[in-house]
Coordinates of C-alpha atoms in Angstrom, one line a residue:
Chain A
M138 CA -112.2 127.5 50.6
P139 CA -112.8 125.9 54.0
V140 CA -109.9 123.8 55.0
T141 CA -110.6 120.6 57.0
Q142 CA -108.2 120.0 59.8
P143 CA -106.7 116.5 60.0
D144 CA -108.5 115.8 63.2
E145 CA -111.8 117.0 61.8
T146 CA -114.3 114.8 59.9
P147 CA -114.1 115.5 56.2
F148 CA -117.9 115.7 56.1
R149 CA -119.9 117.0 59.1
S150 CA -122.9 114.9 58.2
V151 CA -123.1 111.7 56.2
A152 CA -126.2 109.8 55.2
V153 CA -125.8 106.1 54.5
I154 CA -128.6 104.9 52.2
G155 CA -129.2 101.2 52.6
P156 CA -127.3 99.5 55.5
G157 CA -126.4 96.1 54.1
L158 CA -123.1 94.4 54.7
L159 CA -121.1 97.2 53.1
G160 CA -123.2 100.2 54.0
G161 CA -123.5 98.9 57.5
S162 CA -119.7 98.5 57.8
V163 CA -119.2 102.0 56.5
A164 CA -121.8 103.3 59.1
L165 CA -120.1 101.4 61.9
A166 CA -116.7 102.7 60.8
I167 CA -118.1 106.3 60.9
R168 CA -119.5 105.7 64.3
D169 CA -116.2 104.4 65.7
L170 CA -113.6 106.4 63.8
L171 CA -115.3 109.7 63.1
P172 CA -117.3 110.4 66.3
S173 CA -117.7 114.1 65.4
C174 CA -119.6 113.2 62.2
E175 CA -123.4 113.3 62.2
L176 CA -124.3 109.8 61.0
R177 CA -127.7 109.2 59.4
L178 CA -129.0 105.9 58.3
W179 CA -131.9 105.3 55.9
A180 CA -133.4 101.9 55.2
R181 CA -136.4 100.8 53.2
R182 CA -137.4 98.1 55.6
E183 CA -138.4 98.7 59.2
S184 CA -136.6 95.5 60.3
S185 CA -133.3 97.0 59.1
L186 CA -133.8 100.1 61.1
E187 CA -134.7 97.9 64.1
L188 CA -131.5 96.1 63.8
A189 CA -129.5 99.3 63.4
R190 CA -131.2 100.5 66.6
E191 CA -130.2 97.3 68.4
L192 CA -126.6 97.6 67.2
Q193 CA -126.6 101.3 68.4
I194 CA -125.1 102.5 65.1
T195 CA -126.7 105.9 65.3
P196 CA -129.7 107.5 66.9
K197 CA -130.5 109.2 63.5
L198 CA -132.5 106.5 61.7
Y199 CA -134.8 107.4 58.8
S200 CA -137.5 105.8 56.9
D201 CA -138.1 109.1 55.1
L202 CA -135.5 109.5 52.3
G203 CA -135.9 113.2 51.9
A204 CA -135.4 113.8 55.6
A205 CA -132.3 111.5 55.7
V206 CA -130.5 113.4 52.9
S207 CA -131.7 117.0 53.6
G208 CA -128.6 119.0 54.7
A209 CA -126.2 116.0 54.6
E210 CA -122.8 116.9 53.2
L211 CA -122.2 113.4 51.9
I212 CA -124.8 110.9 50.7
I213 CA -123.6 107.3 50.2
L214 CA -125.8 105.1 48.0
A215 CA -125.3 101.6 49.5
T216 CA -128.2 99.7 48.1
P217 CA -127.9 97.4 45.0
I218 CA -127.2 99.5 41.9
G219 CA -130.6 98.7 40.5
A220 CA -132.2 100.9 43.1
F221 CA -130.0 104.0 42.4
E222 CA -132.2 105.5 39.7
D223 CA -135.4 105.5 41.9
L224 CA -133.5 106.7 45.0
T225 CA -131.7 109.6 43.3
R226 CA -134.9 110.8 41.6
R227 CA -136.6 110.8 45.0
M228 CA -133.8 112.5 46.9
L229 CA -133.1 115.1 44.2
P230 CA -135.3 118.0 45.7
Q231 CA -133.3 117.7 49.0
L232 CA -129.8 117.7 47.4
S233 CA -128.0 121.0 47.5
P234 CA -125.1 122.0 45.1
Q235 CA -122.9 121.8 48.2
S236 CA -123.6 118.2 48.9
L237 CA -121.8 115.3 47.4
V238 CA -123.3 111.9 46.4
T239 CA -121.2 108.8 46.2
D240 CA -122.0 105.1 46.0
L241 CA -120.5 101.7 46.9
G242 CA -121.4 99.9 43.7
S243 CA -119.1 97.3 42.3
V244 CA -119.2 98.7 38.7
K245 CA -118.4 102.3 37.9
A246 CA -118.9 103.0 34.1
Y247 CA -122.6 102.0 34.3
V248 CA -123.1 104.0 37.5
H249 CA -121.5 107.1 36.0
R250 CA -123.5 106.7 32.8
T251 CA -126.8 106.5 34.7
T252 CA -126.7 107.9 38.2
G253 CA -123.7 110.2 37.7
A254 CA -125.0 111.7 34.5
F255 CA -128.5 112.2 36.0
L256 CA -127.1 114.2 38.9
A257 CA -124.5 116.1 36.9
E258 CA -127.1 117.3 34.4
R259 CA -129.0 118.7 37.4
G260 CA -126.0 120.5 38.9
R261 CA -125.4 118.0 41.7
D262 CA -122.1 116.4 42.4
F263 CA -121.4 112.7 42.1
I264 CA -118.1 110.8 42.5
G265 CA -118.2 107.0 42.3
S266 CA -116.6 104.9 45.0
H267 CA -116.0 101.2 45.3
P268 CA -114.6 99.8 48.5
M269 CA -112.8 96.5 47.6
A270 CA -114.3 94.7 50.6
G271 CA -116.9 92.1 50.9
S272 CA -117.8 88.7 52.2
E273 CA -119.9 85.8 51.1
K274 CA -122.0 86.6 54.2
Q275 CA -124.5 89.4 53.5
G276 CA -126.6 91.8 55.6
L277 CA -126.2 94.3 58.4
E278 CA -125.8 91.5 60.9
H279 CA -122.4 90.7 59.4
A280 CA -121.2 94.3 59.1
S281 CA -118.0 95.3 60.8
T282 CA -115.4 98.0 60.8
A283 CA -112.7 95.4 60.3
L284 CA -114.2 94.5 56.9
L285 CA -112.9 97.9 55.6
A286 CA -109.6 98.0 57.4
G287 CA -106.7 98.2 54.9
A288 CA -109.0 97.7 51.9
T289 CA -108.6 99.8 48.8
C290 CA -111.4 102.1 47.9
A291 CA -111.5 103.0 44.1
L292 CA -112.7 106.5 43.2
C293 CA -113.9 107.5 39.8
N294 CA -114.6 111.2 39.0
D295 CA -116.0 111.0 35.5
H296 CA -118.1 114.1 35.9
Q297 CA -115.3 116.4 36.9
V298 CA -116.4 117.3 40.4
S299 CA -114.0 119.8 42.0
E300 CA -110.6 118.6 43.3
E301 CA -111.5 120.0 46.7
K302 CA -114.5 117.6 47.0
M303 CA -112.5 114.8 45.5
Q304 CA -109.8 115.2 48.2
R305 CA -112.4 115.4 51.0
L306 CA -113.9 112.2 49.8
E307 CA -110.5 110.6 49.7
R308 CA -109.8 111.8 53.2
F309 CA -113.1 110.4 54.3
W310 CA -112.4 106.9 53.1
Q311 CA -108.9 107.1 54.6
A312 CA -110.3 108.2 57.9
I313 CA -112.5 105.1 58.1
G314 CA -109.6 102.8 57.4
M315 CA -109.2 102.5 53.7
K316 CA -106.7 103.4 51.1
S317 CA -108.1 105.5 48.3
Y318 CA -107.1 105.0 44.6
R319 CA -108.2 107.1 41.7
M320 CA -109.2 105.3 38.5
E321 CA -110.9 105.7 35.1
P322 CA -114.3 104.0 35.2
I323 CA -113.4 101.8 32.2
N324 CA -110.2 100.7 33.8
H325 CA -112.0 100.1 37.0
D326 CA -114.7 97.9 35.4
R327 CA -112.1 95.9 33.4
S328 CA -110.0 95.5 36.5
V329 CA -112.8 94.3 38.7
A330 CA -114.0 92.0 36.0
R331 CA -110.5 90.4 36.1
I332 CA -109.9 90.6 39.8
S333 CA -113.3 90.1 41.3
H334 CA -116.2 89.2 38.9
I335 CA -114.4 86.5 36.9
P336 CA -113.0 84.9 40.1
H337 CA -116.7 84.7 41.2
V338 CA -117.7 83.1 37.9
L339 CA -114.8 80.6 37.9
A340 CA -115.5 79.7 41.5
A341 CA -119.2 78.9 40.6
L342 CA -117.9 77.1 37.5
C343 CA -115.6 75.0 39.6
A344 CA -118.5 74.0 41.9
R345 CA -120.8 73.4 39.0
T346 CA -118.2 71.2 37.2
A347 CA -117.5 69.2 40.3
D348 CA -121.2 68.4 40.3
M349 CA -121.4 67.5 36.6
G350 CA -122.1 63.8 37.3
G351 CA -120.3 60.6 36.4
V352 CA -119.1 59.8 39.9
P353 CA -121.0 59.0 43.1
K354 CA -121.6 62.2 45.0
E355 CA -120.4 60.6 48.2
D356 CA -116.9 60.2 46.5
L357 CA -116.8 64.0 45.9
R358 CA -117.9 64.7 49.4
R359 CA -115.2 62.5 50.9
L360 CA -112.4 63.9 48.8
A361 CA -113.3 67.6 48.9
A362 CA -110.5 69.4 50.8
G363 CA -108.9 72.8 51.2
G364 CA -108.3 73.3 47.4
F365 CA -112.0 72.9 46.6
R366 CA -113.0 75.0 49.6
D367 CA -110.9 78.0 48.8
T368 CA -111.2 77.9 45.0
T369 CA -115.0 77.9 45.3
R370 CA -115.4 80.1 48.4
V371 CA -116.7 83.2 46.8
S372 CA -119.4 81.3 44.9
S373 CA -121.4 81.0 48.1
G374 CA -122.2 84.7 47.8
P375 CA -125.8 85.7 47.0
A376 CA -126.6 84.7 43.4
H377 CA -129.1 87.6 42.8
M378 CA -126.5 90.2 43.8
W379 CA -123.8 88.6 41.6
S380 CA -126.1 88.2 38.7
D381 CA -126.8 92.0 38.9
I382 CA -123.0 92.6 39.0
L383 CA -122.3 90.5 35.9
W384 CA -125.2 92.2 34.1
E385 CA -123.9 95.7 35.0
N386 CA -120.4 94.9 33.9
D387 CA -121.6 92.9 31.0
V388 CA -119.1 94.0 28.3
A389 CA -115.9 93.5 30.4
I390 CA -117.3 90.2 31.7
R391 CA -118.0 88.7 28.3
D392 CA -114.6 89.8 26.9
T393 CA -112.9 88.2 29.8
L394 CA -115.0 85.0 29.6
N395 CA -114.2 84.6 25.9
Y396 CA -110.5 84.9 26.9
C397 CA -111.0 82.2 29.5
I398 CA -112.5 79.8 26.9
E399 CA -109.6 80.4 24.4
D400 CA -107.2 79.8 27.2
L401 CA -108.8 76.5 28.2
H402 CA -108.7 75.4 24.6
K403 CA -105.0 76.2 24.6
L404 CA -104.5 73.9 27.7
I405 CA -106.6 71.1 26.2
E406 CA -104.4 71.3 23.1
L407 CA -101.2 71.1 25.1
L408 CA -102.5 68.0 26.9
E409 CA -103.7 66.4 23.7
Q410 CA -100.3 67.0 22.1
G411 CA -98.6 65.6 25.1
D412 CA -96.7 68.8 25.5
R413 CA -95.6 68.6 29.1
A414 CA -93.2 71.6 28.9
G415 CA -96.0 73.6 27.5
T416 CA -98.5 72.5 30.2
E417 CA -96.0 73.3 32.9
Q418 CA -95.5 76.7 31.3
W419 CA -99.2 77.3 31.2
L420 CA -99.5 76.6 34.9
A421 CA -96.3 78.5 35.7
Q422 CA -97.6 81.6 34.0
G423 CA -100.7 81.4 36.3
K424 CA -98.5 81.2 39.3
A425 CA -96.4 84.1 38.1
S426 CA -99.4 86.2 37.3
R427 CA -100.8 85.6 40.7
E428 CA -97.6 86.5 42.4
C429 CA -97.2 89.6 40.3
I430 CA -100.7 90.9 41.0
R431 CA -100.5 90.1 44.7
K432 CA -97.0 91.4 45.2
G433 CA -96.5 92.8 48.7
K434 CA -99.8 91.4 49.9
R435 CA -100.4 88.9 52.7
Chain B
M88 CA -103.6 35.0 60.8
P89 CA -101.8 37.4 63.1
V90 CA -104.3 39.8 64.8
T91 CA -103.0 43.3 65.4
Q92 CA -104.1 44.7 68.8
P93 CA -105.7 48.2 68.8
D94 CA -102.7 49.6 70.7
E95 CA -100.2 48.0 68.3
T96 CA -98.9 49.6 65.2
P97 CA -100.6 48.0 62.1
F98 CA -97.1 47.6 60.5
R99 CA -94.0 47.0 62.7
S100 CA -91.7 48.7 60.1
V101 CA -92.6 51.3 57.5
A102 CA -90.2 52.7 54.9
V103 CA -91.1 56.2 53.5
I104 CA -89.5 56.6 50.1
G105 CA -89.1 60.3 49.3
P106 CA -89.7 62.7 52.2
G107 CA -91.3 65.7 50.5
L108 CA -94.2 67.7 52.0
L109 CA -96.5 64.7 52.1
G110 CA -94.0 61.9 52.7
G111 CA -92.4 64.0 55.4
S112 CA -95.8 64.6 57.0
V113 CA -96.5 60.9 57.0
A114 CA -93.1 60.2 58.6
L115 CA -93.6 62.8 61.3
A116 CA -97.1 61.4 62.0
I117 CA -95.6 57.9 62.4
R118 CA -92.9 59.2 64.7
D119 CA -95.4 61.0 66.9
L120 CA -98.4 58.7 66.8
L121 CA -97.0 55.2 66.2
P122 CA -93.8 55.3 68.4
S123 CA -93.6 51.5 68.4
C124 CA -93.3 51.4 64.6
E125 CA -89.8 51.2 63.1
L126 CA -89.6 54.2 60.8
R127 CA -87.2 54.2 57.9
L128 CA -86.7 57.1 55.5
W129 CA -85.0 56.9 52.1
A130 CA -84.1 60.0 50.1
R131 CA -82.3 60.5 46.8
R132 CA -80.6 63.6 47.9
E133 CA -78.1 63.9 50.8
S134 CA -79.6 67.3 51.7
S135 CA -83.0 65.8 52.4
L136 CA -81.5 63.2 54.7
E137 CA -79.6 66.0 56.4
L138 CA -82.8 67.9 57.0
A139 CA -84.5 64.7 58.2
R140 CA -81.7 64.3 60.7
E141 CA -82.0 67.9 61.9
L142 CA -85.7 67.4 62.3
Q143 CA -85.0 64.2 64.3
I144 CA -87.6 62.3 62.3
T145 CA -85.9 59.0 62.7
P146 CA -82.4 57.6 63.2
K147 CA -83.0 55.2 60.3
L148 CA -82.0 57.2 57.3
Y149 CA -81.1 55.5 54.1
S150 CA -79.5 56.5 50.8
D151 CA -79.5 52.8 49.8
L152 CA -82.9 51.9 48.5
G153 CA -82.6 48.2 48.9
A154 CA -81.5 48.5 52.5
A155 CA -84.3 50.9 53.3
V156 CA -87.1 48.5 52.1
S157 CA -85.5 45.2 53.1
G158 CA -87.7 43.6 55.7
A159 CA -90.1 46.6 55.9
E160 CA -93.7 45.5 56.3
L161 CA -95.0 48.6 54.5
I162 CA -93.3 50.6 51.8
I163 CA -94.7 54.0 51.0
L164 CA -93.8 55.5 47.6
A165 CA -93.9 59.3 48.3
T166 CA -91.9 60.6 45.4
P167 CA -93.5 62.1 42.2
I168 CA -95.4 59.4 40.3
G169 CA -92.9 59.6 37.5
A170 CA -90.2 58.0 39.7
F171 CA -92.3 55.0 40.7
E172 CA -91.3 52.8 37.8
D173 CA -87.5 53.1 38.4
L174 CA -87.9 52.8 42.2
T175 CA -90.1 49.7 42.1
R176 CA -87.7 48.0 39.7
R177 CA -84.8 48.7 42.0
M178 CA -86.5 47.7 45.2
L179 CA -88.1 44.5 43.8
P180 CA -85.3 42.1 44.8
Q181 CA -85.8 43.2 48.5
L182 CA -89.6 43.0 48.5
S183 CA -91.1 39.9 50.1
P184 CA -94.6 38.5 49.5
Q185 CA -95.4 39.5 53.1
S186 CA -94.6 43.2 52.5
L187 CA -97.1 45.7 51.2
V188 CA -96.3 48.6 48.9
T189 CA -98.5 51.7 48.8
D190 CA -98.1 55.2 47.4
L191 CA -99.3 58.8 48.0
G192 CA -99.8 59.7 44.3
S193 CA -102.7 61.9 43.4
V194 CA -104.0 59.7 40.6
K195 CA -104.8 56.0 41.0
A196 CA -105.9 54.4 37.7
Y197 CA -102.5 55.3 36.1
V198 CA -100.6 54.1 39.2
H199 CA -102.5 50.8 39.3
R200 CA -102.0 50.3 35.5
T201 CA -98.2 50.8 35.8
T202 CA -96.7 50.3 39.3
G203 CA -99.6 48.2 40.7
A204 CA -99.6 45.9 37.6
F205 CA -95.8 45.6 37.7
L206 CA -95.7 44.4 41.3
A207 CA -98.8 42.2 41.0
E208 CA -97.4 40.3 38.1
R209 CA -94.4 39.6 40.3
G210 CA -96.4 38.4 43.2
R211 CA -95.9 41.5 45.3
D212 CA -98.8 43.4 46.9
F213 CA -99.8 46.9 46.0
I214 CA -102.7 49.0 47.3
G215 CA -102.9 52.6 46.1
S216 CA -103.4 55.4 48.7
H217 CA -104.1 59.1 48.2
P218 CA -104.2 61.3 51.3
M219 CA -106.3 64.3 50.4
A220 CA -103.9 66.7 52.0
G221 CA -101.5 69.2 50.6
S222 CA -100.3 72.8 50.5
E223 CA -99.0 75.3 48.0
K224 CA -95.8 75.1 50.1
Q225 CA -93.7 72.2 49.2
G226 CA -90.8 70.2 50.7
L227 CA -89.9 68.5 53.9
E228 CA -89.4 71.8 55.7
H229 CA -93.1 72.4 55.5
A230 CA -94.2 68.9 56.6
S231 CA -96.3 68.5 59.7
T232 CA -98.5 66.0 61.4
A233 CA -101.3 68.6 61.4
L234 CA -101.5 68.5 57.6
L235 CA -102.9 65.0 57.7
A236 CA -105.2 65.5 60.8
G237 CA -108.8 64.8 59.8
A238 CA -108.0 64.4 56.1
T239 CA -109.5 61.7 54.0
C240 CA -107.2 59.0 52.6
A241 CA -108.6 57.3 49.5
L242 CA -107.6 53.6 49.1
C243 CA -107.8 51.7 45.8
N244 CA -107.3 48.0 45.7
D245 CA -107.5 47.2 42.0
H246 CA -105.2 44.2 42.3
Q247 CA -107.3 42.3 44.9
V248 CA -104.8 42.3 47.7
S249 CA -106.1 40.4 50.7
E250 CA -108.8 42.0 52.9
E251 CA -106.5 41.4 55.9
K252 CA -103.8 43.7 54.4
M253 CA -106.4 46.2 53.2
Q254 CA -107.7 46.5 56.7
R255 CA -104.2 46.9 58.2
L256 CA -103.5 49.7 55.7
E257 CA -106.8 51.3 56.7
R258 CA -105.9 51.1 60.4
F259 CA -102.5 52.5 59.6
W260 CA -103.9 55.7 57.9
Q261 CA -106.4 56.0 60.7
A262 CA -103.7 55.6 63.4
I263 CA -101.8 58.6 61.9
G264 CA -104.9 60.8 61.9
M265 CA -106.8 60.2 58.7
K266 CA -110.1 58.8 57.7
S267 CA -109.8 56.0 55.2
Y268 CA -112.2 55.7 52.2
R269 CA -112.3 52.8 49.7
M270 CA -112.8 53.8 46.0
E271 CA -112.6 52.4 42.5
P272 CA -109.6 53.9 40.7
I273 CA -111.7 55.3 37.9
N274 CA -114.1 57.0 40.3
H275 CA -111.1 58.3 42.3
D276 CA -109.5 59.9 39.3
R277 CA -112.7 61.5 38.1
S278 CA -113.5 62.7 41.6
V279 CA -110.0 64.2 42.1
A280 CA -110.2 65.8 38.6
R281 CA -113.4 67.6 39.7
I282 CA -112.5 68.3 43.3
S283 CA -108.7 69.0 43.1
H284 CA -107.2 69.1 39.6
I285 CA -109.8 71.3 37.9
P286 CA -109.8 73.7 40.8
H287 CA -106.1 74.0 40.3
V288 CA -106.5 74.6 36.6
L289 CA -109.3 77.2 37.2
A290 CA -107.2 78.9 39.8
A291 CA -104.4 79.2 37.3
L292 CA -106.8 80.3 34.6
C293 CA -108.2 83.0 37.0
A294 CA -104.7 84.4 37.5
R295 CA -103.8 84.2 33.8
T296 CA -107.0 85.9 32.8
A297 CA -106.4 88.7 35.3
D298 CA -103.1 89.3 33.6
M299 CA -104.6 89.2 30.1
G300 CA -103.8 92.9 29.5
G301 CA -106.0 95.9 28.6
V302 CA -105.6 97.6 32.0
P303 CA -102.7 99.1 33.9
K304 CA -101.2 96.3 36.1
E305 CA -101.1 98.8 39.0
D306 CA -104.9 99.0 38.8
L307 CA -105.1 95.2 39.2
R308 CA -102.7 95.3 42.1
R309 CA -104.6 97.9 43.9
L310 CA -108.0 96.2 43.6
A311 CA -106.9 92.6 44.2
A312 CA -108.6 91.5 47.5
G313 CA -109.7 88.4 49.3
G314 CA -111.8 86.9 46.4
F315 CA -108.8 86.9 44.0
R316 CA -106.5 85.7 46.8
D317 CA -108.6 82.6 47.6
T318 CA -109.8 81.7 44.2
T319 CA -106.2 81.7 42.9
R320 CA -104.5 80.3 46.0
V321 CA -103.8 76.8 44.8
S322 CA -102.3 78.0 41.6
S323 CA -99.2 79.0 43.5
G324 CA -98.3 75.3 43.9
P325 CA -95.3 73.9 42.0
A326 CA -96.1 74.0 38.2
H327 CA -93.9 70.9 37.4
M328 CA -95.8 68.8 40.0
W329 CA -99.2 69.9 38.8
S330 CA -98.2 69.5 35.1
D331 CA -97.4 65.8 36.0
I332 CA -100.7 65.4 37.8
L333 CA -102.7 66.8 34.8
W334 CA -100.7 64.5 32.5
E335 CA -101.3 61.4 34.6
N336 CA -105.0 62.2 34.9
D337 CA -105.3 63.3 31.3
V338 CA -108.6 61.7 30.3
A339 CA -110.6 62.8 33.3
I340 CA -109.0 66.3 33.0
R341 CA -109.9 66.8 29.4
D342 CA -113.4 65.6 29.8
T343 CA -113.9 68.0 32.7
L344 CA -112.3 70.9 30.9
N345 CA -114.6 70.4 27.9
Y346 CA -117.5 70.5 30.3
C347 CA -116.1 73.8 31.7
I348 CA -115.9 75.3 28.2
E349 CA -119.5 74.3 27.4
D350 CA -120.7 75.7 30.7
L351 CA -118.9 79.1 30.1
H352 CA -120.5 79.3 26.6
K353 CA -123.9 78.8 28.4
L354 CA -123.2 81.7 30.7
I355 CA -122.1 84.0 27.9
E356 CA -125.3 83.1 26.0
L357 CA -127.4 84.0 29.1
L358 CA -125.6 87.3 29.4
E359 CA -126.0 88.0 25.6
Q360 CA -129.7 87.3 25.8
G361 CA -130.1 89.5 28.8
D362 CA -131.5 86.5 30.7
R363 CA -131.1 87.7 34.3
A364 CA -133.1 84.9 35.8
G365 CA -131.0 82.4 33.9
T366 CA -127.8 84.1 35.0
E367 CA -128.9 84.1 38.6
Q368 CA -129.9 80.4 38.2
W369 CA -126.4 79.6 36.8
L370 CA -124.7 81.2 39.8
A371 CA -127.2 79.7 42.3
Q372 CA -126.5 76.2 41.0
G373 CA -122.8 76.8 41.6
K374 CA -123.6 77.9 45.2
A375 CA -125.9 74.9 45.7
S376 CA -123.3 72.4 44.3
R377 CA -120.6 73.8 46.6
E378 CA -122.9 73.5 49.6
C379 CA -124.0 70.0 48.7
I380 CA -120.4 68.8 48.2
R381 CA -119.1 70.5 51.3
K382 CA -122.0 69.5 53.5
G383 CA -120.9 69.0 57.1
K384 CA -117.4 70.5 56.5
R385 CA -116.0 73.6 58.1

């Protein structure tokens, strides 16, 4: 078994398929932190390749998918999840059993059930990745190595790819600044529903509710301050991307939303009953849950 | 009618009653920005006066409420709203018809109905104030002039105090760094429900829901990133204070919470029906509402 030295790149060649905010950040991090790695970039649109050229991310830019992945040791699907099926079908003839395919999608059960299963059935290796990094600003023009620095990258190996490849993929994410963390796809999807997708929904709900009417809009504008700004921040992300994410993580999302509704009913009841101690306890539990989950974080 | 010159303090003497985060910040701003104003500080606890002394906020520190307000042109109630009734009863003998009482409470209809009515019936002037500034960190030790800089201060004059006093109060808030904005108490309370109190509830709900169980807590910890941090930030404020606020703004809060529940049901239905365009529209409306309300803000 070839042993990778600590100062070597875990993969000699990596193809990033779809340089948006996250794919672009991964590409920039490879360029800056793994200079010995052959970095390839494929984009559907000529304008994206143009921008990648301007940003001097890599000289190896491809509009031909087969050429981009042929001989690459690691292929990173960085497009929206909805494009994975078409892309993996088209790249299949150029994938060798030695190569490894991963992705950056924000749900993992669905991706393993579709893309992962499709590749595994054809003897190709797939391990799901999910870097917990993002921004409400989208696109390659906002990509940066800093976006990934210190972030956790979840890894799901539902198709039992070899431990050797799993470790190489872990070392790869670590080499470009992230902490790797192995998870079951179902736990991943439930966790991201609670920690990322529902926060997005509640941020949007918060903004929608503020706008429900009954007061002059100018009054809202004048009073909006830091609390409104932060609680709603993530809702300014792209609606089409988040609608896909909610759709792909449908079951976990609906379970969690039903919990939210029950919990709001509980609070309304406490207020109706004039139960001040209960209301305080409801809020205190929120504070405690936040602190417990964010323990040790900035 | 005495005309205050632009370079004069709108009130020659101001008594801040209860130097917590907000009262302390107002006191510091008076010290720094209105040096000709006689600043008095009253606190219930000796330890607060001790800290005020250390911070050199003012030499005029009082544990005797009557002495603190006697002869003061402006009295600022900066304690929790629950203490207003007792405080105004105790200070009443020392209040002259020339003095003006205001407060920093985060609801206004309730304060006007109680404190405002109590004073008005006795021929004393009350105008409600609400500086839209705060922090999840509480207490005088976190007070700062910067907290107020550029913030909006809502003013409610439900008891028809003279325009002259209203304008002096406006100039006072402006002189210590804020923008004043006149509102009806009912519109104020509905607006703060939508723009401040419900964000707090949804932030707490977000943290509570993350902690609902069904996944290893370590998974949540590992995945929690910026979205969770910001969406839940305000929930780390003091539960007892926020429980009072929800209680005092009870009607507007419950109306808005019921709207939240309906709106979440709408989203669940869109997901159940597989209506991706509708889901995207639901999210896009949140984004649009946020942008509309925050127009022109950082």
